[in-house]
Tab-separated table of C-alpha atoms in Angstrom:
chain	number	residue	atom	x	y	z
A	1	UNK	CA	112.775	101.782	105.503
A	2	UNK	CA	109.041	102.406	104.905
A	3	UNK	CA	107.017	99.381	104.710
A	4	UNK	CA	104.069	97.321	104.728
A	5	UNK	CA	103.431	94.000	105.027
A	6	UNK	CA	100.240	92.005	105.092
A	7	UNK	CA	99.689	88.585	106.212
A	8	UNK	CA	96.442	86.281	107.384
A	9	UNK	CA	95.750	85.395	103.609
A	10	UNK	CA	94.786	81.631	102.491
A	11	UNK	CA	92.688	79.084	101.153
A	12	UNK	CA	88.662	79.223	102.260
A	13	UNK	CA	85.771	77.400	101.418
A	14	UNK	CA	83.141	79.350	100.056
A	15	UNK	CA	80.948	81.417	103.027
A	16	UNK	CA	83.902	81.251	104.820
A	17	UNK	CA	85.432	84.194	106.745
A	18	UNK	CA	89.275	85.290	107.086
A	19	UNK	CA	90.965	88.409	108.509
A	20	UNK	CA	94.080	90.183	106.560
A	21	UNK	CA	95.924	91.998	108.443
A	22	UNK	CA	98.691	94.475	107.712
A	23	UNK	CA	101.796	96.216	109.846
A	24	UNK	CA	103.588	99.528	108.898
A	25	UNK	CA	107.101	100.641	109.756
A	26	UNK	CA	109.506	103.057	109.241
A	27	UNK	CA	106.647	106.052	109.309
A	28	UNK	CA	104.019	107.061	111.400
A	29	UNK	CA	101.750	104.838	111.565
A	30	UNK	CA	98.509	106.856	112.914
A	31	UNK	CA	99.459	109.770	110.330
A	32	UNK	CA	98.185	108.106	107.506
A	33	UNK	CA	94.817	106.815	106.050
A	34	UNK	CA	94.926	103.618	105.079
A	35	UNK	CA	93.478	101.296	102.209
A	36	UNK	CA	92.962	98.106	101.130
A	37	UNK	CA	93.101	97.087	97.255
A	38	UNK	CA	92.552	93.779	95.977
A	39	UNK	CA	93.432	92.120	92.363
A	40	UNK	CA	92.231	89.069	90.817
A	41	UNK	CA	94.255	86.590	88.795
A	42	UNK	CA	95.445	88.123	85.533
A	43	UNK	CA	92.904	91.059	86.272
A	44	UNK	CA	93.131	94.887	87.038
A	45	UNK	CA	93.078	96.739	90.390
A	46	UNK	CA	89.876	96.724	92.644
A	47	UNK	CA	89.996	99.243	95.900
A	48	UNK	CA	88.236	97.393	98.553
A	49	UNK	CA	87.721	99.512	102.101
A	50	UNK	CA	89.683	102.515	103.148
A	51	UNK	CA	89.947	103.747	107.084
A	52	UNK	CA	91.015	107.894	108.109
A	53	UNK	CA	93.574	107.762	110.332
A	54	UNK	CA	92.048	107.684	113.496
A	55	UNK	CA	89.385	104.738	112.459
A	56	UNK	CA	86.534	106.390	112.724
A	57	UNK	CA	85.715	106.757	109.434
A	58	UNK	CA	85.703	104.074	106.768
A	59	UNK	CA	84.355	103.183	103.460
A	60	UNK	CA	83.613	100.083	101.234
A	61	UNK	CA	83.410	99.327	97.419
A	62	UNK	CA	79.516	98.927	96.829
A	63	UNK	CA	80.876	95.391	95.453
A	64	UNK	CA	81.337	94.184	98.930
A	65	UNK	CA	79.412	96.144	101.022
A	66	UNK	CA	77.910	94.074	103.823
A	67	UNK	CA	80.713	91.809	103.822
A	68	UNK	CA	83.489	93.522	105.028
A	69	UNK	CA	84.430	95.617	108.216
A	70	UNK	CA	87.993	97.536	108.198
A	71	UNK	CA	89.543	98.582	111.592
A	72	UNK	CA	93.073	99.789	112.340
A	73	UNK	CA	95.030	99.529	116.174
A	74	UNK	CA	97.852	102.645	115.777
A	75	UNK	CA	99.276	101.525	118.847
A	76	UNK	CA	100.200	97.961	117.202
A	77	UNK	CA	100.918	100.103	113.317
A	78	UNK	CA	98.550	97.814	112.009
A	79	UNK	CA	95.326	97.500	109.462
A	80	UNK	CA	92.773	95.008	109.288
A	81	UNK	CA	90.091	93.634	107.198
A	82	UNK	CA	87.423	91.101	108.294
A	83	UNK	CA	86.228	89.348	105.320
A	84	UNK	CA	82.656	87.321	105.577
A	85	UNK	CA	80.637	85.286	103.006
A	86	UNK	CA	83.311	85.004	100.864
A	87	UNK	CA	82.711	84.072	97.251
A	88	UNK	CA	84.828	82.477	94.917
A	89	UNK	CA	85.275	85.897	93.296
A	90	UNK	CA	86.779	86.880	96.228
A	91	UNK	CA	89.841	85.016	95.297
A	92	UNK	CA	92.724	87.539	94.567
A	93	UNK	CA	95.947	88.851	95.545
A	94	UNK	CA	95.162	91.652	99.339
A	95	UNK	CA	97.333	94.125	99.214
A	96	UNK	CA	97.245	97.710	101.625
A	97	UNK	CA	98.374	100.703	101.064
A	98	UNK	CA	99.067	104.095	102.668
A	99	UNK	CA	96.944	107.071	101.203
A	100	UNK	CA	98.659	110.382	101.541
A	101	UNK	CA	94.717	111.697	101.372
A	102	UNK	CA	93.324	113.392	98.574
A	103	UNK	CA	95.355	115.228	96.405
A	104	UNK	CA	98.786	112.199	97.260
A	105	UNK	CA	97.571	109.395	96.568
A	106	UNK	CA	98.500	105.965	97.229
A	107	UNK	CA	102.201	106.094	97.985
A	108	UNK	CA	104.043	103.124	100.248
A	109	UNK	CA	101.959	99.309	98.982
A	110	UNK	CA	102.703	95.765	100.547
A	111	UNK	CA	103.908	92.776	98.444
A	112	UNK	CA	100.096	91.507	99.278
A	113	UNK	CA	98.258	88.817	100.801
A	114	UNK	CA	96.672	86.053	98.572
A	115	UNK	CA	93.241	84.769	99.267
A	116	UNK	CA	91.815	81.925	97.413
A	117	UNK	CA	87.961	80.681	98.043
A	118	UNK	CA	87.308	77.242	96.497
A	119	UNK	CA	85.819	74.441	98.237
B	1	UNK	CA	80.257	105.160	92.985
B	2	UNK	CA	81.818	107.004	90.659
B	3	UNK	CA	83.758	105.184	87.626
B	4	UNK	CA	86.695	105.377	85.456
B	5	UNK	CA	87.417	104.464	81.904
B	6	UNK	CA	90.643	104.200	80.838
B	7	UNK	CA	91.310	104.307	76.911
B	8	UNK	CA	92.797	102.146	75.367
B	9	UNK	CA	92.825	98.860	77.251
B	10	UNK	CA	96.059	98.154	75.645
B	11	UNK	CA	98.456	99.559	72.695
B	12	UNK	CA	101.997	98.339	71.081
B	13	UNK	CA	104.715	100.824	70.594
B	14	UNK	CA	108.064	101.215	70.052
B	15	UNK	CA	111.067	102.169	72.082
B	16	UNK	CA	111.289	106.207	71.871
B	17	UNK	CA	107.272	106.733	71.111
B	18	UNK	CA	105.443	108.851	72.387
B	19	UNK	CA	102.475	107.870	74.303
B	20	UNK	CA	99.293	108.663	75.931
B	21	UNK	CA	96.594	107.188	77.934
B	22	UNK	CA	93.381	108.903	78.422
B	23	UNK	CA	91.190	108.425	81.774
B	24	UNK	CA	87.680	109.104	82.228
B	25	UNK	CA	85.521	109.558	85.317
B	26	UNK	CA	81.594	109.000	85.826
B	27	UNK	CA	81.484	112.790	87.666
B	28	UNK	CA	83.632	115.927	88.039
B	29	UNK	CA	86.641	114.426	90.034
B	30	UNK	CA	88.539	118.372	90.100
B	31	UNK	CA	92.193	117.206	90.149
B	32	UNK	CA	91.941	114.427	92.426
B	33	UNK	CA	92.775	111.633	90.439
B	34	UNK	CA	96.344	109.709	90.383
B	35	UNK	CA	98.261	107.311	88.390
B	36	UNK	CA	100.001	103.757	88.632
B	37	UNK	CA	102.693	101.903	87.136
B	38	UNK	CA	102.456	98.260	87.695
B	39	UNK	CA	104.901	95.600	86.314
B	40	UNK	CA	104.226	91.597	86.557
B	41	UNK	CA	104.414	89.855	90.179
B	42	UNK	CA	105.163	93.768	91.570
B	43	UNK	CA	102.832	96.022	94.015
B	44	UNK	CA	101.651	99.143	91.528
B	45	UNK	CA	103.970	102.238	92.061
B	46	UNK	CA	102.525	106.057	92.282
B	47	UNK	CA	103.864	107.912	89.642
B	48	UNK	CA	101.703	110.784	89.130
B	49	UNK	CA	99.526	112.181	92.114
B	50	UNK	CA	96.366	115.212	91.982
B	51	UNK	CA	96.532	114.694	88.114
B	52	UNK	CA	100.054	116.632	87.404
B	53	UNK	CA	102.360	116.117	90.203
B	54	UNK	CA	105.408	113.855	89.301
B	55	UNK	CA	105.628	111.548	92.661
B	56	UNK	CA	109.547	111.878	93.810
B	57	UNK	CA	112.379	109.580	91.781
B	58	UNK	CA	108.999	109.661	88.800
B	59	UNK	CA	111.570	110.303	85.386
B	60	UNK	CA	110.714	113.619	83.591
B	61	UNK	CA	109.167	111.648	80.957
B	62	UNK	CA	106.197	110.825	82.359
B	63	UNK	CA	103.929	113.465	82.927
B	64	UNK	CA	100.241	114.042	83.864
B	65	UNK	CA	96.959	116.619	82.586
B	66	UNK	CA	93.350	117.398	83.186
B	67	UNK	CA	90.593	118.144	85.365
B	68	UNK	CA	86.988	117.655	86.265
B	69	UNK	CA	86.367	114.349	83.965
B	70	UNK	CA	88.983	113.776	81.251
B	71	UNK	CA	92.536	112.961	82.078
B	72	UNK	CA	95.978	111.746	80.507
B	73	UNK	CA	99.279	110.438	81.103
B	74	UNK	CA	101.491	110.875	78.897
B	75	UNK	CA	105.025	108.916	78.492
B	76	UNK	CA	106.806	111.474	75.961
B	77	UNK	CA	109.251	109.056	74.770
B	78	UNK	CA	108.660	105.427	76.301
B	79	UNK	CA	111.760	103.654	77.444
B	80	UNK	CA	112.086	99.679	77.611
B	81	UNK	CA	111.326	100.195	81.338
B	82	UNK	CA	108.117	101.800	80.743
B	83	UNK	CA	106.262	98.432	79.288
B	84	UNK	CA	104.198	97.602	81.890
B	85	UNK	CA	100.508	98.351	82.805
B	86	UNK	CA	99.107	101.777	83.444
B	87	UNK	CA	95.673	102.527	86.020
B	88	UNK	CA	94.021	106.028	87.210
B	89	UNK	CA	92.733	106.047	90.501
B	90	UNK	CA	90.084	108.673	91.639
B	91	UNK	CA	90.449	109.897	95.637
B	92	UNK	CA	87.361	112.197	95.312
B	93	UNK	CA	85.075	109.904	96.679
B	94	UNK	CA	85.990	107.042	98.124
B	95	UNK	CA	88.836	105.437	95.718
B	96	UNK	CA	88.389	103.901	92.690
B	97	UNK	CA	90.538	102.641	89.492
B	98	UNK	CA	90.511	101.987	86.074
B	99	UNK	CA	90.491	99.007	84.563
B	100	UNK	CA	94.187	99.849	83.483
B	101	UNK	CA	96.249	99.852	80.426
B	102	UNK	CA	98.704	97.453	79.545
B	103	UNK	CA	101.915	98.986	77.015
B	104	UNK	CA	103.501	96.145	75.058
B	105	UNK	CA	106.794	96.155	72.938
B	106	UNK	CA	105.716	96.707	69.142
């Protein structure tokens, strides 16, 4: 079965750091780009950071540029995301997902990591 | 980065209506843009993928149009399954989604 599941997620005070992370399974891991995408209590969809397949590319919503640094380890199937500074707008629901590239979309999602900021 | 507008932010129908949801982007996106079902406490699911490809096990009823800056999904005759909440996604540069659609029961 293909899947993804995310863990690291919790409660953090307010400049506070924390690092999701995410495992694949059931597909090749080091095929695939990979993204993260966050969503905020009783609010829409956000895409966070996004990583090629072989890590050496990534990008970052302007929203929390700065902040942020993605990295991936094929040999573990994993994804990361470093989170620093965090805000109490930070708080929502992490989830990843696989991106099939540009014309595919984003195809296999995890059940998602929560983070909540509050001091 | 570029933006999307999704109209409208949310609409009642009835079982066996047709519907459609319009998406906008801030530049020409060509055909790289995708859509999202997403039901309470559940992960979004592709349905629609480079703005008129039916992702596999997608039901015929849903179906996808456009290029460049205006798109639509269209649900040609909405189910009670279908009530749920609706996003675009760009993958032109960088990713980026709108602020979705949510399709209530009339």
């Amino acid at each position: 079965e293909v899947q993804l599941v995310e863990s690291g997620g919790g409660v953090v005070r307010p400049g506070g750091s924390l690092r999701l992370s995410c495992e694949g399974s059931g597909f090749t891991f080091e095929d695939y780009a990979m993204n993260w995408v966050r969503q905020a209590p009783g609010k829409g969809l956000e895409w966070v950071s996004g990583i090629n397949w072989h890590g050496s590319r990534a990008g970052y919503a302007d929203s929390m540029k700065g902040r942020l640094t993605i990295s991936r380890d094929n040999a573990r199937n994993s994804l990361y995301l470093e989170m620093n500074s965090l805000r109490a707008e930070d708080t929502a629901l992490y989830y990843c997902a696989r991106d099939g590239g540009e014309q595919f979309g984003m195809d296999v999602w995890g059940q998602g990591t929560p983070v909540t900021v509050s001091s | 980065d570029i933006q999307m507008t999704q109209s409208p932010s949310s609409l009642s129908a009835s079982v066996g209506d047709r519907v459609i949801i319009t998406c906008r982007a801030s530049q020409n996106i060509k055909t790289f843009l995708n859509w999202y079902q997403q039901k309470p406490g559940k992960a979004p699911n592709l349905l629609i993928h480079n703005a008129i490809t039916l992702q596999s096990g997608v039901p015929s009823r849903f179906g996808g149009s456009g290029s460049g800056t205006v798109f639509t999904l269209t649900i040609s005759s909405l189910q009670p399954e279908d009530f749920a909440t609706y996003y675009c996604q760009q993958s032109y540069s960088k990713r980026t989604f709108g602020q979705g659609t949510k399709v209530e029961i009339k």
